[in-house]
Amino acid sequence: EPIYLSMGAEPDGVSVLDNVIGPDGRVGCLIGVAEEGKLGKFGQVFGHSLSFHWLDPEDIQTAAQTVTRVDVRPLSNPDRPDARRDPEAIALTRYGGRPIAVAATERGDYLMVLDLSDIANPALIGSHKIGDRPEGLILVPNGEDLIAVTGDEGGYGPGTVSFVRLRALP
């Protein structure tokens, strides 16, 4: 059964994390989607969100439950909360004993980390400026830390690869 996203969501990245407690208390899969989207001609905002969905892996014929959507615009740059940000990539993992989402925003040029301990209410842990227009994201374990690596297309300049070390969470 497909997951239906909001109108104009334009998903660019998807990640899955198994063994997550769902909204009903059962254990299943958490699916994170980076919804790039765009601005409508009448000022509507499509996408610009991370959406989180829960699926029972024992019953994949039943549709995944949409748990929440998080608008990344105010998170990636609070000074310009209505600016276009375009989430491009998302990676779900466990870190410091809890589920987290790491996401990169193309036009915001930010990497952000959200705590998913309460999957209905993701909380921003932190964000970090990265290279110009990140497109891809991988997470590499490194001892107690994680290294986030993004491939940055560079807009009109040269592309770059950014490395951000995520230290142990508080």
PDB file of C-alpha atoms in Angstrom:
ATOM      1  CA  GLU A   1       0.000   0.000   0.000  1.00  0.00           C
ATOM      2  CA  PRO A   2       1.563   3.373  -0.954  1.00  0.00           C
ATOM      3  CA  ILE A   3       2.062   6.265   1.429  1.00  0.00           C
ATOM      4  CA  TYR A   4       0.201   9.286   0.113  1.00  0.00           C
ATOM      5  CA  LEU A   5       1.989  12.556   0.785  1.00  0.00           C
ATOM      6  CA  SER A   6       0.563  16.061   0.712  1.00  0.00           C
ATOM      7  CA  MET A   7      -0.144  17.776  -2.605  1.00  0.00           C
ATOM      8  CA  GLY A   8       3.094  18.945  -4.254  1.00  0.00           C
ATOM      9  CA  ALA A   9       5.345  17.209  -1.712  1.00  0.00           C
ATOM     10  CA  GLU A  10       7.919  15.976  -4.301  1.00  0.00           C
ATOM     11  CA  PRO A  11       9.778  13.443  -2.114  1.00  0.00           C
ATOM     12  CA  ASP A  12      13.538  13.454  -2.641  1.00  0.00           C
ATOM     13  CA  GLY A  13      14.808  11.237   0.153  1.00  0.00           C
ATOM     14  CA  VAL A  14      13.499   8.287   2.148  1.00  0.00           C
ATOM     15  CA  SER A  15      14.938   6.396   5.108  1.00  0.00           C
ATOM     16  CA  VAL A  16      13.640   3.532   7.259  1.00  0.00           C
ATOM     17  CA  LEU A  17      14.404   2.635  10.871  1.00  0.00           C
ATOM     18  CA  ASP A  18      13.197  -0.695  12.255  1.00  0.00           C
ATOM     19  CA  ASN A  19      12.167  -1.560  15.824  1.00  0.00           C
ATOM     20  CA  VAL A  20      10.550   1.776  16.664  1.00  0.00           C
ATOM     21  CA  ILE A  21       7.611   2.010  19.039  1.00  0.00           C
ATOM     22  CA  GLY A  22       4.644   3.328  17.089  1.00  0.00           C
ATOM     23  CA  PRO A  23       1.777   5.580  18.126  1.00  0.00           C
ATOM     24  CA  ASP A  24      -0.235   2.560  19.330  1.00  0.00           C
ATOM     25  CA  GLY A  25       2.629   1.121  21.404  1.00  0.00           C
ATOM     26  CA  ARG A  26       3.510  -1.675  18.966  1.00  0.00           C
ATOM     27  CA  VAL A  27       6.986  -2.055  17.488  1.00  0.00           C
ATOM     28  CA  GLY A  28       7.368  -1.416  13.763  1.00  0.00           C
ATOM     29  CA  CYS A  29       9.197   0.609  11.128  1.00  0.00           C
ATOM     30  CA  LEU A  30       9.523   4.366  11.084  1.00  0.00           C
ATOM     31  CA  ILE A  31       9.742   5.845   7.593  1.00  0.00           C
ATOM     32  CA  GLY A  32      11.142   9.350   7.139  1.00  0.00           C
ATOM     33  CA  VAL A  33      10.561  11.306   3.916  1.00  0.00           C
ATOM     34  CA  ALA A  34      12.316  14.505   2.785  1.00  0.00           C
ATOM     35  CA  GLU A  35       9.566  16.426   0.941  1.00  0.00           C
ATOM     36  CA  GLU A  36      11.259  19.001  -1.270  1.00  0.00           C
ATOM     37  CA  GLY A  37       8.172  20.694  -2.721  1.00  0.00           C
ATOM     38  CA  LYS A  38       7.807  24.220  -4.012  1.00  0.00           C
ATOM     39  CA  LEU A  39       5.932  27.446  -3.547  1.00  0.00           C
ATOM     40  CA  GLY A  40       2.575  27.685  -5.345  1.00  0.00           C
ATOM     41  CA  LYS A  41       1.674  30.564  -7.637  1.00  0.00           C
ATOM     42  CA  PHE A  42      -0.808  31.858  -5.025  1.00  0.00           C
ATOM     43  CA  GLY A  43       1.657  31.678  -2.133  1.00  0.00           C
ATOM     44  CA  GLN A  44       0.808  28.153  -0.984  1.00  0.00           C
ATOM     45  CA  VAL A  45       3.672  26.119   0.425  1.00  0.00           C
ATOM     46  CA  PHE A  46       4.064  22.526  -0.740  1.00  0.00           C
ATOM     47  CA  GLY A  47       6.634  20.238   0.787  1.00  0.00           C
ATOM     48  CA  HIS A  48       9.453  21.932   2.696  1.00  0.00           C
ATOM     49  CA  SER A  49       8.824  19.247   5.288  1.00  0.00           C
ATOM     50  CA  LEU A  50      10.045  16.042   6.782  1.00  0.00           C
ATOM     51  CA  SER A  51       7.212  13.572   7.164  1.00  0.00           C
ATOM     52  CA  PHE A  52       7.253  10.540   9.432  1.00  0.00           C
ATOM     53  CA  HIS A  53       5.146   7.418   8.906  1.00  0.00           C
ATOM     54  CA  TRP A  54       4.829   4.234  10.958  1.00  0.00           C
ATOM     55  CA  LEU A  55       4.350   0.809   9.377  1.00  0.00           C
ATOM     56  CA  ASP A  56       3.683  -2.572  10.935  1.00  0.00           C
ATOM     57  CA  PRO A  57       6.155  -4.852   9.101  1.00  0.00           C
ATOM     58  CA  GLU A  58       3.946  -7.856   9.902  1.00  0.00           C
ATOM     59  CA  ASP A  59       1.064  -6.261   7.972  1.00  0.00           C
ATOM     60  CA  ILE A  60       2.478  -4.376   4.980  1.00  0.00           C
ATOM     61  CA  GLN A  61      -0.842  -4.674   3.146  1.00  0.00           C
ATOM     62  CA  THR A  62      -2.252  -2.073   5.531  1.00  0.00           C
ATOM     63  CA  ALA A  63      -1.325   1.511   4.772  1.00  0.00           C
ATOM     64  CA  ALA A  64       1.407   3.145   6.821  1.00  0.00           C
ATOM     65  CA  GLN A  65       0.133   5.617   9.377  1.00  0.00           C
ATOM     66  CA  THR A  66       1.250   9.214   8.899  1.00  0.00           C
ATOM     67  CA  VAL A  67       2.486  10.297  12.320  1.00  0.00           C
ATOM     68  CA  THR A  68       3.607  13.888  11.709  1.00  0.00           C
ATOM     69  CA  ARG A  69       5.035  16.429   9.282  1.00  0.00           C
ATOM     70  CA  VAL A  70       7.684  18.946  10.317  1.00  0.00           C
ATOM     71  CA  ASP A  71       8.159  22.223   8.420  1.00  0.00           C
ATOM     72  CA  VAL A  72      11.964  22.577   8.108  1.00  0.00           C
ATOM     73  CA  ARG A  73      11.953  26.264   7.142  1.00  0.00           C
ATOM     74  CA  PRO A  74      11.978  27.757  10.661  1.00  0.00           C
ATOM     75  CA  LEU A  75      14.307  24.995  11.901  1.00  0.00           C
ATOM     76  CA  SER A  76      17.032  25.490   9.306  1.00  0.00           C
ATOM     77  CA  ASN A  77      17.039  29.288   9.523  1.00  0.00           C
ATOM     78  CA  PRO A  78      14.917  30.946  12.236  1.00  0.00           C
ATOM     79  CA  ASP A  79      15.801  34.409  10.861  1.00  0.00           C
ATOM     80  CA  ARG A  80      13.964  33.605   7.609  1.00  0.00           C
ATOM     81  CA  PRO A  81      11.248  31.095   8.596  1.00  0.00           C
ATOM     82  CA  ASP A  82       9.252  31.513   5.370  1.00  0.00           C
ATOM     83  CA  ALA A  83      12.135  31.130   2.892  1.00  0.00           C
ATOM     84  CA  ARG A  84      12.335  28.176   0.539  1.00  0.00           C
ATOM     85  CA  ARG A  85      14.483  25.366   2.011  1.00  0.00           C
ATOM     86  CA  ASP A  86      13.874  22.124   0.035  1.00  0.00           C
ATOM     87  CA  PRO A  87      14.732  19.082   2.165  1.00  0.00           C
ATOM     88  CA  GLU A  88      16.786  16.831  -0.110  1.00  0.00           C
ATOM     89  CA  ALA A  89      17.985  13.960   2.022  1.00  0.00           C
ATOM     90  CA  ILE A  90      17.092  12.219   5.264  1.00  0.00           C
ATOM     91  CA  ALA A  91      18.765   9.458   7.255  1.00  0.00           C
ATOM     92  CA  LEU A  92      17.198   7.746  10.265  1.00  0.00           C
ATOM     93  CA  THR A  93      19.380   5.998  12.825  1.00  0.00           C
ATOM     94  CA  ARG A  94      19.823   5.382  16.535  1.00  0.00           C
ATOM     95  CA  TYR A  95      22.275   7.583  18.348  1.00  0.00           C
ATOM     96  CA  GLY A  96      22.895   7.958  22.054  1.00  0.00           C
ATOM     97  CA  GLY A  97      20.237   5.288  22.672  1.00  0.00           C
ATOM     98  CA  ARG A  98      17.424   7.086  20.843  1.00  0.00           C
ATOM     99  CA  PRO A  99      16.083   7.361  17.298  1.00  0.00           C
ATOM    100  CA  ILE A 100      17.123  10.469  15.378  1.00  0.00           C
ATOM    101  CA  ALA A 101      16.634  11.955  11.932  1.00  0.00           C
ATOM    102  CA  VAL A 102      19.441  13.771  10.138  1.00  0.00           C
ATOM    103  CA  ALA A 103      18.297  15.874   7.182  1.00  0.00           C
ATOM    104  CA  ALA A 104      19.933  18.177   4.653  1.00  0.00           C
ATOM    105  CA  THR A 105      18.176  21.171   3.082  1.00  0.00           C
ATOM    106  CA  GLU A 106      19.190  22.124  -0.435  1.00  0.00           C
ATOM    107  CA  ARG A 107      18.426  25.838  -0.469  1.00  0.00           C
ATOM    108  CA  GLY A 108      18.983  26.266   3.238  1.00  0.00           C
ATOM    109  CA  ASP A 109      22.450  24.678   3.075  1.00  0.00           C
ATOM    110  CA  TYR A 110      21.867  23.207   6.534  1.00  0.00           C
ATOM    111  CA  LEU A 111      22.173  19.853   8.195  1.00  0.00           C
ATOM    112  CA  MET A 112      19.701  19.382  11.030  1.00  0.00           C
ATOM    113  CA  VAL A 113      19.289  16.675  13.652  1.00  0.00           C
ATOM    114  CA  LEU A 114      15.930  15.834  15.197  1.00  0.00           C
ATOM    115  CA  ASP A 115      15.261  13.663  18.233  1.00  0.00           C
ATOM    116  CA  LEU A 116      12.529  11.131  17.433  1.00  0.00           C
ATOM    117  CA  SER A 117      12.095   9.701  20.936  1.00  0.00           C
ATOM    118  CA  ASP A 118       8.489  10.920  20.697  1.00  0.00           C
ATOM    119  CA  ILE A 119       7.795  10.255  17.018  1.00  0.00           C
ATOM    120  CA  ALA A 120       4.669  12.414  17.065  1.00  0.00           C
ATOM    121  CA  ASN A 121       6.702  15.414  18.266  1.00  0.00           C
ATOM    122  CA  PRO A 122      10.201  15.479  16.731  1.00  0.00           C
ATOM    123  CA  ALA A 123      12.484  17.931  18.519  1.00  0.00           C
ATOM    124  CA  LEU A 124      15.363  19.828  16.944  1.00  0.00           C
ATOM    125  CA  ILE A 125      18.638  18.896  18.639  1.00  0.00           C
ATOM    126  CA  GLY A 126      20.828  21.104  16.489  1.00  0.00           C
ATOM    127  CA  SER A 127      21.725  22.326  13.028  1.00  0.00           C
ATOM    128  CA  HIS A 128      24.922  23.143  11.193  1.00  0.00           C
ATOM    129  CA  LYS A 129      25.697  25.132   8.028  1.00  0.00           C
ATOM    130  CA  ILE A 130      27.109  22.902   5.266  1.00  0.00           C
ATOM    131  CA  GLY A 131      28.158  23.267   1.616  1.00  0.00           C
ATOM    132  CA  ASP A 132      26.099  24.871  -1.135  1.00  0.00           C
ATOM    133  CA  ARG A 133      22.960  22.938  -2.154  1.00  0.00           C
ATOM    134  CA  PRO A 134      23.442  19.499  -0.552  1.00  0.00           C
ATOM    135  CA  GLU A 135      21.937  16.648  -2.545  1.00  0.00           C
ATOM    136  CA  GLY A 136      23.026  13.434  -0.839  1.00  0.00           C
ATOM    137  CA  LEU A 137      23.602  12.355   2.755  1.00  0.00           C
ATOM    138  CA  ILE A 138      25.169   9.350   4.443  1.00  0.00           C
ATOM    139  CA  LEU A 139      25.943   8.675   8.089  1.00  0.00           C
ATOM    140  CA  VAL A 140      29.164   6.922   9.082  1.00  0.00           C
ATOM    141  CA  PRO A 141      29.615   5.576  12.640  1.00  0.00           C
ATOM    142  CA  ASN A 142      32.923   6.675  14.180  1.00  0.00           C
ATOM    143  CA  GLY A 143      33.390   5.413  17.726  1.00  0.00           C
ATOM    144  CA  GLU A 144      30.805   7.208  19.901  1.00  0.00           C
ATOM    145  CA  ASP A 145      30.206   9.791  17.168  1.00  0.00           C
ATOM    146  CA  LEU A 146      28.517   9.869  13.777  1.00  0.00           C
ATOM    147  CA  ILE A 147      30.010  11.563  10.746  1.00  0.00           C
ATOM    148  CA  ALA A 148      27.412  13.085   8.416  1.00  0.00           C
ATOM    149  CA  VAL A 149      28.692  13.377   4.844  1.00  0.00           C
ATOM    150  CA  THR A 150      26.840  15.434   2.233  1.00  0.00           C
ATOM    151  CA  GLY A 151      27.441  15.810  -1.479  1.00  0.00           C
ATOM    152  CA  ASP A 152      26.897  19.459  -2.301  1.00  0.00           C
ATOM    153  CA  GLU A 153      26.177  20.322  -5.940  1.00  0.00           C
ATOM    154  CA  GLY A 154      27.553  23.832  -5.515  1.00  0.00           C
ATOM    155  CA  GLY A 155      24.831  25.756  -7.331  1.00  0.00           C
ATOM    156  CA  TYR A 156      26.739  27.756  -9.915  1.00  0.00           C
ATOM    157  CA  GLY A 157      30.165  27.126  -8.386  1.00  0.00           C
ATOM    158  CA  PRO A 158      32.201  24.011  -7.781  1.00  0.00           C
ATOM    159  CA  GLY A 159      30.640  21.112  -5.901  1.00  0.00           C
ATOM    160  CA  THR A 160      31.913  20.142  -2.466  1.00  0.00           C
ATOM    161  CA  VAL A 161      31.672  17.334   0.046  1.00  0.00           C
ATOM    162  CA  SER A 162      30.909  18.370   3.638  1.00  0.00           C
ATOM    163  CA  PHE A 163      31.768  16.428   6.791  1.00  0.00           C
ATOM    164  CA  VAL A 164      30.020  17.129  10.106  1.00  0.00           C
ATOM    165  CA  ARG A 165      30.864  15.238  13.289  1.00  0.00           C
ATOM    166  CA  LEU A 166      27.849  14.573  15.497  1.00  0.00           C
ATOM    167  CA  ARG A 167      29.026  14.231  19.093  1.00  0.00           C
ATOM    168  CA  ALA A 168      27.271  12.256  21.789  1.00  0.00           C
ATOM    169  CA  LEU A 169      23.838  13.669  22.511  1.00  0.00           C
ATOM    170  CA  PRO A 170      23.027  15.272  25.873  1.00  0.00           C
TER     171      PRO A 170
END
